[in-house]
CSV table of C-alpha atoms and ligand atoms in Angstrom, one decimal:
chain,number,residue,atom,x,y,z
R,1,MET,CA,3.1,36.6,1.5
R,2,SER,CA,0.0,35.2,3.0
R,3,THR,CA,-1.3,36.2,6.5
R,4,ILE,CA,-1.7,33.2,8.7
R,5,THR,CA,-4.5,33.3,11.3
R,6,GLY,CA,-4.3,30.9,14.1
R,7,ALA,CA,-2.3,29.3,16.9
R,8,THR,CA,1.4,28.7,16.4
R,9,ALA,CA,1.6,25.5,14.5
R,10,PRO,CA,3.9,22.7,15.6
R,11,VAL,CA,7.2,22.6,13.7
R,12,GLN,CA,7.1,19.0,12.4
R,13,MET,CA,4.5,16.8,10.9
R,14,GLN,CA,4.5,13.0,10.5
R,15,ALA,CA,3.4,11.4,7.3
R,16,ALA,CA,3.4,8.0,5.4
R,17,VAL,CA,4.7,8.6,1.9
R,18,VAL,CA,4.6,6.7,-1.3
R,19,GLU,CA,8.1,7.0,-2.8
R,20,ALA,CA,7.8,4.2,-5.4
R,21,PHE,CA,4.7,2.4,-6.8
R,22,GLY,CA,4.2,-1.0,-5.3
R,23,GLU,CA,6.7,-0.4,-2.4
R,24,LYS,CA,5.9,0.1,1.3
R,25,LEU,CA,5.0,3.6,2.4
R,26,VAL,CA,7.9,5.4,4.1
R,27,PHE,CA,7.4,7.3,7.4
R,28,LYS,CA,8.8,10.8,7.3
R,29,ASP,CA,8.8,14.0,9.2
R,30,PHE,CA,8.3,17.3,7.4
R,31,ASP,CA,8.0,21.0,8.3
R,32,VAL,CA,4.3,21.8,8.8
R,33,PRO,CA,3.2,23.6,5.6
R,34,THR,CA,2.0,27.2,5.7
R,35,PRO,CA,-1.4,27.7,4.2
R,36,GLY,CA,-1.4,30.1,1.3
R,37,PRO,CA,-4.2,32.3,0.1
R,38,ASN,CA,-7.5,30.4,0.1
R,39,GLN,CA,-5.9,27.4,1.9
R,40,ILE,CA,-6.4,26.0,5.4
R,41,LEU,CA,-4.2,23.8,7.6
R,42,ILE,CA,-5.9,20.9,9.2
R,43,LYS,CA,-4.6,19.0,12.3
R,44,THR,CA,-5.7,15.4,11.5
R,45,GLU,CA,-7.8,13.5,14.0
R,46,ALA,CA,-8.6,10.4,11.8
R,47,CYS,CA,-8.3,9.1,8.3
R,48,GLY,CA,-10.0,6.1,6.8
R,49,VAL,CA,-8.1,3.7,4.6
R,50,CYS,CA,-9.9,3.1,1.3
R,51,HIS,CA,-9.1,0.5,-1.3
R,52,THR,CA,-8.4,3.4,-3.6
R,53,ASP,CA,-5.3,4.0,-1.5
R,54,VAL,CA,-4.1,0.5,-2.5
R,55,HIS,CA,-4.6,1.4,-6.2
R,56,ALA,CA,-2.9,4.8,-5.7
R,57,ALA,CA,0.1,3.3,-3.9
R,58,LYS,CA,0.5,0.6,-6.6
R,59,GLY,CA,0.0,3.1,-9.5
R,60,ASP,CA,-2.8,0.9,-10.7
R,61,TRP,CA,-4.7,3.5,-12.8
R,62,PRO,CA,-3.9,5.1,-16.2
R,63,ALA,CA,-3.6,8.6,-14.6
R,64,LYS,CA,-0.8,8.1,-12.0
R,65,PRO,CA,0.0,10.5,-9.2
R,66,ALA,CA,3.4,12.3,-9.2
R,67,LEU,CA,5.8,10.7,-6.8
R,68,PRO,CA,6.4,11.2,-3.9
R,69,PHE,CA,2.9,11.7,-2.4
R,70,ILE,CA,1.0,11.2,0.8
R,71,PRO,CA,-2.2,9.1,0.2
R,72,GLY,CA,-5.4,9.3,2.3
R,73,HIS,CA,-8.8,10.9,1.3
R,74,GLU,CA,-11.0,10.2,4.3
R,75,ALA,CA,-9.4,12.7,6.6
R,76,ILE,CA,-11.2,14.5,9.5
R,77,GLY,CA,-9.5,17.2,11.5
R,78,ILE,CA,-9.6,20.6,13.0
R,79,VAL,CA,-8.8,23.9,11.2
R,80,VAL,CA,-5.7,25.2,13.0
R,81,ALA,CA,-4.5,27.9,10.6
R,82,MET,CA,-5.9,29.7,7.5
R,83,GLY,CA,-4.3,31.7,4.7
R,84,GLU,CA,-5.7,35.0,3.3
R,85,SER,CA,-9.3,35.3,1.9
R,86,VAL,CA,-10.7,32.3,3.8
R,87,THR,CA,-14.3,32.9,4.7
R,88,SER,CA,-16.1,29.6,4.3
R,89,VAL,CA,-14.7,27.8,7.4
R,90,LYS,CA,-13.8,29.0,10.9
R,91,MET,CA,-10.8,28.4,13.1
R,92,GLY,CA,-11.3,25.4,15.3
R,93,GLU,CA,-14.1,23.9,13.0
R,94,ARG,CA,-14.1,20.2,12.3
R,95,VAL,CA,-13.9,19.4,8.6
R,96,GLY,CA,-13.3,16.5,6.3
R,97,VAL,CA,-10.8,16.5,3.5
R,98,PRO,CA,-12.4,14.3,0.8
R,99,TRP,CA,-11.1,12.9,-2.5
R,100,LEU,CA,-12.3,16.0,-4.4
R,101,TYR,CA,-9.6,18.5,-3.2
R,102,SER,CA,-10.8,21.3,-5.5
R,103,ALA,CA,-12.4,22.1,-8.9
R,104,CYS,CA,-12.4,25.1,-11.1
R,105,GLY,CA,-15.8,26.4,-10.2
R,106,HIS,CA,-16.7,27.8,-13.6
R,107,CYS,CA,-16.7,25.0,-16.2
R,108,GLU,CA,-20.0,23.5,-17.5
R,109,TYR,CA,-19.7,20.6,-14.9
R,110,CYS,CA,-19.0,22.9,-12.0
R,111,LEU,CA,-21.9,25.2,-13.0
R,112,SER,CA,-24.2,22.2,-13.1
R,113,ALA,CA,-23.2,20.8,-9.7
R,114,TRP,CA,-21.1,18.0,-11.2
R,115,GLU,CA,-17.8,19.4,-9.8
R,116,THR,CA,-16.6,15.8,-9.4
R,117,VAL,CA,-16.0,15.6,-13.2
R,118,CYS,CA,-14.4,19.0,-13.6
R,119,PRO,CA,-11.5,18.7,-16.0
R,120,GLU,CA,-9.4,20.7,-13.5
R,121,ALA,CA,-10.4,18.7,-10.5
R,122,GLN,CA,-7.6,17.9,-8.0
R,123,PHE,CA,-7.7,14.9,-5.7
R,124,SER,CA,-6.6,14.7,-2.1
R,125,GLY,CA,-4.2,11.8,-1.5
R,126,TYR,CA,-3.5,11.6,-5.2
R,127,THR,CA,-2.7,14.9,-6.9
R,128,HIS,CA,-2.4,16.7,-3.5
R,129,ASN,CA,-0.9,15.3,-0.3
R,130,GLY,CA,-3.6,13.6,1.7
R,131,GLY,CA,-4.6,12.4,5.2
R,132,PHE,CA,-2.0,9.7,6.1
R,133,ALA,CA,-0.3,12.7,7.9
R,134,SER,CA,-0.7,14.6,11.1
R,135,HIS,CA,-1.4,17.8,9.1
R,136,ILE,CA,-3.0,18.5,5.8
R,137,ILE,CA,-3.4,21.5,3.6
R,138,ALA,CA,-7.0,21.8,2.2
R,139,ASN,CA,-9.1,24.1,0.1
R,140,PRO,CA,-11.8,25.5,2.3
R,141,ASP,CA,-14.4,25.6,-0.4
R,142,TYR,CA,-14.3,21.8,-0.9
R,143,VAL,CA,-14.0,20.4,2.7
R,144,ALA,CA,-16.9,18.6,4.3
R,145,HIS,CA,-18.5,20.2,7.3
R,146,ILE,CA,-18.8,17.5,9.9
R,147,PRO,CA,-22.1,17.7,11.9
R,148,ALA,CA,-21.8,18.1,15.6
R,149,GLY,CA,-22.2,14.8,17.4
R,150,LEU,CA,-20.4,12.7,14.8
R,151,HIS,CA,-17.1,11.4,16.2
R,152,PRO,CA,-14.2,12.0,13.8
R,153,THR,CA,-13.3,8.3,13.6
R,154,GLU,CA,-16.9,7.5,12.6
R,155,ALA,CA,-17.2,10.4,10.2
R,156,ALA,CA,-14.0,9.5,8.3
R,157,PRO,CA,-15.3,6.6,6.2
R,158,LEU,CA,-18.4,8.6,5.3
R,159,ILE,CA,-16.5,11.2,3.2
R,160,CYS,CA,-15.4,8.6,0.6
R,161,ALA,CA,-17.0,5.2,1.2
R,162,GLY,CA,-20.3,6.8,2.4
R,163,VAL,CA,-20.7,9.5,-0.2
R,164,THR,CA,-19.7,7.2,-3.1
R,165,THR,CA,-22.3,4.5,-2.2
R,166,TYR,CA,-25.0,7.1,-1.3
R,167,LYS,CA,-24.5,8.8,-4.7
R,168,GLY,CA,-24.2,5.5,-6.5
R,169,ILE,CA,-27.5,4.3,-5.1
R,170,LYS,CA,-29.1,7.6,-6.2
R,171,GLU,CA,-27.7,7.0,-9.6
R,172,THR,CA,-29.4,3.6,-9.9
R,173,LYS,CA,-32.7,5.6,-9.8
R,174,ALA,CA,-34.2,2.7,-7.8
R,175,ARG,CA,-37.3,3.7,-5.9
R,176,PRO,CA,-38.4,2.7,-2.4
R,177,GLY,CA,-39.6,-0.9,-2.3
R,178,GLN,CA,-37.5,-1.9,-5.3
R,179,TRP,CA,-34.4,-4.1,-5.3
R,180,VAL,CA,-30.8,-3.0,-5.3
R,181,VAL,CA,-27.8,-5.3,-5.4
R,182,ILE,CA,-24.7,-4.1,-3.5
R,183,SER,CA,-21.8,-6.1,-4.9
R,184,GLY,CA,-18.8,-6.0,-2.6
R,185,CYS,CA,-19.6,-5.6,1.1
R,186,GLY,CA,-16.4,-4.2,2.4
R,187,GLY,CA,-15.6,-0.5,3.2
R,188,LEU,CA,-17.9,0.9,0.6
R,189,GLY,CA,-20.5,-1.9,0.6
R,190,HIS,CA,-21.2,-2.1,4.3
R,191,LEU,CA,-22.2,1.6,4.2
R,192,GLY,CA,-24.0,1.1,0.9
R,193,ILE,CA,-26.3,-1.6,2.5
R,194,GLN,CA,-27.2,0.9,5.2
R,195,TYR,CA,-27.9,3.8,2.9
R,196,ALA,CA,-30.0,1.6,0.7
R,197,LYS,CA,-32.1,0.4,3.6
R,198,ALA,CA,-32.4,3.9,4.9
R,199,MET,CA,-33.7,4.9,1.4
R,200,GLY,CA,-36.4,2.3,1.6
R,201,LEU,CA,-34.9,-0.2,-0.8
R,202,LYS,CA,-34.7,-4.0,-0.7
R,203,VAL,CA,-31.1,-5.1,-0.6
R,204,CYS,CA,-29.4,-8.1,-2.0
R,205,ALA,CA,-25.8,-8.2,-0.8
R,206,VAL,CA,-23.2,-10.0,-2.9
R,207,ASP,CA,-19.6,-10.9,-1.9
R,208,ILE,CA,-17.2,-13.8,-2.0
R,209,ASP,CA,-16.5,-13.9,1.7
R,210,ASN,CA,-19.1,-15.5,4.1
R,211,THR,CA,-18.0,-13.4,7.1
R,212,LYS,CA,-18.7,-10.2,5.2
R,213,LEU,CA,-22.0,-11.6,4.0
R,214,ALA,CA,-23.0,-12.5,7.6
R,215,HIS,CA,-22.2,-8.9,8.6
R,216,ALA,CA,-24.3,-7.6,5.6
R,217,LYS,CA,-27.2,-9.6,7.0
R,218,ARG,CA,-26.7,-8.0,10.4
R,219,LEU,CA,-26.7,-4.6,8.7
R,220,GLY,CA,-30.1,-5.2,7.2
R,221,ALA,CA,-29.5,-7.0,3.8
R,222,ASP,CA,-32.7,-8.9,2.9
R,223,PHE,CA,-30.8,-11.5,0.8
R,224,ILE,CA,-27.2,-12.5,0.6
R,225,VAL,CA,-25.3,-14.3,-2.2
R,226,ASN,CA,-21.8,-15.8,-2.2
R,227,ALA,CA,-20.6,-15.3,-5.8
R,228,LYS,CA,-18.0,-18.0,-5.3
R,229,GLU,CA,-20.5,-20.7,-4.1
R,230,VAL,CA,-23.5,-20.3,-6.4
R,231,ASP,CA,-24.2,-18.8,-9.8
R,232,PRO,CA,-24.7,-15.2,-8.6
R,233,VAL,CA,-26.6,-14.0,-11.7
R,234,LYS,CA,-29.2,-16.9,-11.6
R,235,THR,CA,-29.5,-16.6,-7.8
R,236,VAL,CA,-30.1,-12.9,-7.8
R,237,LYS,CA,-32.6,-13.1,-10.7
R,238,ALA,CA,-34.6,-15.8,-8.9
R,239,ALA,CA,-34.6,-13.9,-5.6
R,240,THR,CA,-35.6,-10.5,-7.1
R,241,GLY,CA,-38.2,-11.8,-9.6
R,242,GLY,CA,-36.1,-11.0,-12.8
R,243,GLY,CA,-33.1,-9.0,-11.6
R,244,ALA,CA,-32.5,-5.9,-9.4
R,245,HIS,CA,-33.8,-2.5,-10.4
R,246,GLY,CA,-30.5,-1.1,-9.4
R,247,VAL,CA,-27.0,-2.7,-9.1
R,248,LEU,CA,-24.1,-1.0,-7.4
R,249,ILE,CA,-20.7,-2.7,-8.0
R,250,THR,CA,-18.1,-1.8,-5.4
R,251,ALA,CA,-16.0,-4.9,-5.7
R,252,PRO,CA,-12.4,-4.3,-6.7
R,253,SER,CA,-12.6,-7.3,-9.0
R,254,LEU,CA,-13.4,-7.5,-12.7
R,255,PRO,CA,-15.6,-10.6,-12.7
R,256,ALA,CA,-18.1,-8.8,-10.4
R,257,PHE,CA,-18.8,-6.2,-13.2
R,258,ASN,CA,-19.9,-8.7,-15.8
R,259,GLN,CA,-22.0,-10.5,-13.2
R,260,GLY,CA,-23.5,-7.2,-12.0
R,261,ILE,CA,-24.8,-6.4,-15.5
R,262,GLY,CA,-26.3,-9.9,-15.6
R,263,MET,CA,-28.1,-9.2,-12.3
R,264,THR,CA,-29.7,-6.0,-13.6
R,265,ARG,CA,-33.5,-6.1,-14.4
R,266,LYS,CA,-34.8,-5.1,-17.8
R,267,ARG,CA,-34.7,-1.3,-18.0
R,268,GLY,CA,-32.6,-1.3,-14.7
R,269,THR,CA,-29.4,0.5,-14.0
R,270,CYS,CA,-26.0,-1.0,-13.2
R,271,VAL,CA,-23.8,1.6,-11.5
R,272,LEU,CA,-20.0,1.0,-11.6
R,273,VAL,CA,-17.9,2.4,-8.7
R,274,GLY,CA,-15.2,-0.3,-8.1
R,275,LEU,CA,-12.0,0.5,-9.9
R,276,PRO,CA,-9.9,-2.6,-10.4
R,277,PRO,CA,-7.4,-1.9,-13.2
R,278,GLY,CA,-8.4,-3.4,-16.6
R,279,GLU,CA,-11.5,-3.9,-18.7
R,280,PHE,CA,-14.4,-6.3,-18.6
R,281,PRO,CA,-16.4,-7.9,-21.4
R,282,THR,CA,-19.9,-6.4,-21.8
R,283,PRO,CA,-22.7,-8.7,-23.1
R,284,LEU,CA,-23.8,-6.3,-25.8
R,285,PHE,CA,-26.9,-8.2,-26.9
R,286,ASP,CA,-28.3,-8.5,-23.4
R,287,VAL,CA,-27.6,-4.8,-22.6
R,288,VAL,CA,-29.3,-3.6,-25.8
R,289,SER,CA,-32.2,-5.9,-25.9
R,290,ASN,CA,-33.0,-5.5,-22.2
R,291,CYS,CA,-32.6,-1.7,-22.3
R,292,ILE,CA,-30.1,-1.7,-19.4
R,293,SER,CA,-28.2,1.4,-18.4
R,294,ILE,CA,-24.6,1.2,-17.4
R,295,VAL,CA,-23.5,4.2,-15.4
R,296,GLY,CA,-20.1,5.2,-14.0
R,297,SER,CA,-20.2,7.1,-10.7
R,298,PHE,CA,-17.3,8.9,-9.1
R,299,VAL,CA,-17.5,9.9,-5.4
R,300,GLY,CA,-20.1,12.6,-4.9
R,301,THR,CA,-20.5,16.3,-4.9
R,302,ARG,CA,-20.4,18.6,-1.9
R,303,GLN,CA,-24.2,18.5,-1.7
R,304,ASP,CA,-24.1,14.7,-1.8
R,305,LEU,CA,-21.5,14.9,1.1
R,306,ALA,CA,-23.8,17.0,3.2
R,307,GLU,CA,-26.7,14.7,2.6
R,308,CYS,CA,-24.8,11.5,3.3
R,309,LEU,CA,-23.4,13.0,6.6
R,310,ALA,CA,-26.9,14.0,7.6
R,311,PHE,CA,-28.0,10.3,7.4
R,312,ALA,CA,-25.2,9.5,9.9
R,313,ALA,CA,-26.0,12.5,12.1
R,314,ASP,CA,-29.6,11.2,12.3
R,315,GLY,CA,-28.3,7.8,13.4
R,316,LYS,CA,-29.5,6.0,10.2
R,317,VAL,CA,-26.0,5.0,9.1
R,318,LYS,CA,-23.0,4.0,11.1
R,319,ALA,CA,-19.5,3.0,9.9
R,320,ASP,CA,-18.0,-0.1,11.4
R,321,ILE,CA,-14.5,0.9,12.2
R,322,GLU,CA,-11.3,-0.7,13.4
R,323,LEU,CA,-8.8,1.8,14.8
R,324,GLN,CA,-5.1,1.6,14.0
R,325,PRO,CA,-2.1,4.0,14.4
R,326,LEU,CA,-0.4,5.5,11.3
R,327,SER,CA,2.6,3.2,12.0
R,328,ALA,CA,0.4,0.2,11.0
R,329,ILE,CA,-0.5,1.7,7.5
R,330,ASN,CA,1.6,-0.8,5.5
R,331,GLU,CA,0.0,-3.8,7.2
R,332,VAL,CA,-3.5,-2.2,6.7
R,333,LEU,CA,-3.0,-1.7,3.0
R,334,ALA,CA,-1.7,-5.3,2.6
R,335,ARG,CA,-4.8,-6.6,4.5
R,336,LEU,CA,-7.1,-4.5,2.3
R,337,GLU,CA,-5.6,-6.0,-0.8
R,338,ALA,CA,-5.9,-9.5,0.6
R,339,GLY,CA,-9.6,-8.9,1.4
R,340,ASP,CA,-8.8,-9.1,5.1
R,341,VAL,CA,-10.4,-6.0,6.5
R,342,PRO,CA,-13.9,-6.6,7.9
R,343,SER,CA,-15.3,-3.1,7.1
R,344,ARG,CA,-13.1,0.0,7.4
R,345,VAL,CA,-9.8,0.7,9.1
R,346,VAL,CA,-9.5,4.2,10.4
R,347,ILE,CA,-6.1,5.7,11.3
R,348,GLU,CA,-6.4,7.5,14.6
R,349,PHE,CA,-4.0,10.4,15.3
R,350,PRO,CA,-3.0,11.3,18.8
F,1,LIG,P1,-12.7,-3.2,0.3
F,1,LIG,O1,-11.5,-4.0,0.0
F,1,LIG,O2,-13.0,-2.7,1.7
F,1,LIG,O3,-14.0,-4.1,-0.1
F,1,LIG,C1,-14.1,-4.8,-1.3
F,1,LIG,C2,-15.1,-5.9,-1.1
F,1,LIG,O4,-15.4,-6.6,-2.3
F,1,LIG,C3,-14.7,-7.0,-0.1
F,1,LIG,O5,-15.7,-7.3,0.8
F,1,LIG,C4,-14.4,-8.2,-1.0
F,1,LIG,O6,-14.6,-9.4,-0.3
F,1,LIG,C5,-15.4,-8.0,-2.1
F,1,LIG,N1,-15.1,-8.7,-3.4
F,1,LIG,C6,-14.0,-9.0,-3.9
F,1,LIG,N2,-14.2,-9.6,-5.1
F,1,LIG,C7,-15.5,-9.7,-5.2
F,1,LIG,C8,-16.3,-10.3,-6.2
F,1,LIG,N3,-15.8,-10.9,-7.3
F,1,LIG,N4,-17.7,-10.2,-6.1
F,1,LIG,C9,-18.2,-9.6,-5.0
F,1,LIG,N5,-17.5,-9.1,-4.0
F,1,LIG,C10,-16.1,-9.1,-4.2
F,1,LIG,O7,-12.7,-2.0,-0.8
F,1,LIG,P2,-13.4,-0.6,-0.8
F,1,LIG,O8,-12.6,0.4,0.0
F,1,LIG,O9,-14.9,-0.8,-0.5
F,1,LIG,O10,-13.3,-0.1,-2.3
F,1,LIG,C11,-13.8,-0.9,-3.4
F,1,LIG,C12,-13.5,-0.4,-4.7
F,1,LIG,O11,-14.2,0.9,-4.9
F,1,LIG,C13,-12.0,-0.1,-5.0
F,1,LIG,O12,-11.7,-0.5,-6.3
F,1,LIG,C14,-11.9,1.4,-4.9
F,1,LIG,O13,-10.8,2.0,-5.6
F,1,LIG,C15,-13.2,1.8,-5.5
F,1,LIG,N6,-13.7,3.1,-5.1
F,1,LIG,C16,-14.3,3.9,-6.1
F,1,LIG,C17,-14.8,5.1,-5.8
F,1,LIG,C18,-15.5,5.9,-6.8
F,1,LIG,O14,-15.7,7.1,-6.6
F,1,LIG,N7,-16.0,5.3,-7.9
F,1,LIG,C19,-14.7,5.6,-4.5
F,1,LIG,C20,-14.1,4.8,-3.5
F,1,LIG,C21,-13.6,3.6,-3.8
F,2,LIG,ZN1,-12.0,6.3,-1.3
F,3,LIG,ZN1,-14.8,22.9,-13.2
């Protein structure tokens, strides 16, 4: 039996549950779980809705979550109870429960600070119940520590969309003054543009929606391209003098991947983070003869999380959010799939 420290928890929690892939989430009440050893109980304040939640609820990817499950991996909340042996967080602390729920801590990847690719990694809102719920169980060693002064609703998108684009831009190896393309200017991309500008890069924003591109311009993009209206590869190459040094593809759409490789400068790096199901053709001769690197990038480590939150705490990056209640989750997921969410919807909990 574990010892629980903390105030008496409420008896019931509310959650939105995936019971079948491709079906609407079902609203359910459960008993609030009791944190076991090295677990903490979070009372959720806010949870962002990521396009990954659409893929998860549809069962889009080869490794599917076990049903039923509660999605959501941009959750911010307060530690309200802790099991035995918890030392890394305090009662009442504000933390974030990100996609990386836990890792083994002792494999070659964990030891080299690449815990995101640990073979034993667990994922919040996927292999563990996530943040579309009033309460969440989390691993205290893998939560994000939210800087004072960041509102929970503004912090929420940073712990997936923020860290994924921040890490992805670092993975392009582009240096200040060089060009990066941010392809897809939605939840991830609108933050990616801001991180890239804060890192001293020149930004070319690519999308298929003129409203999102107008917003990209307001966020600091130096050049915008509508991939539906012009040849995006030719246009980016002309604007950047031969292609971008780094390309970050966040679009959940396969044609964007092939185009992204075409936009990459000789010896540049094209970083893939969007995860539409399927495969895309790779122009092998161009990649080889132009010495282009194609790199996959998966969220970010705990250190990346701390760094990306610090940018926001310093006022250099700010998520654009639309607040909704948990009861609107099915409409929000449908709007995301239709490309109808301006930047990020955040579920706010009472
Ligand atoms: P979103 O729906 O908020 O934004 C997607 C944007 O892409 C929209 O602005 C849309 O108009 C644009 N778009 C669609 N087709 C396009 C095209 N052909 N060219 C350019 N832009 C196009 O989604 P999001 O929450 O930003 O997530 C995007 C993708 O990133 C999803 O597939 C998600 O699963 C994935 N993701 C990956 C990681 C990772 O660690 N690798 C982390 C988070 C999300
Ligand atoms: Zn996400
Ligand atoms: Zn490991």
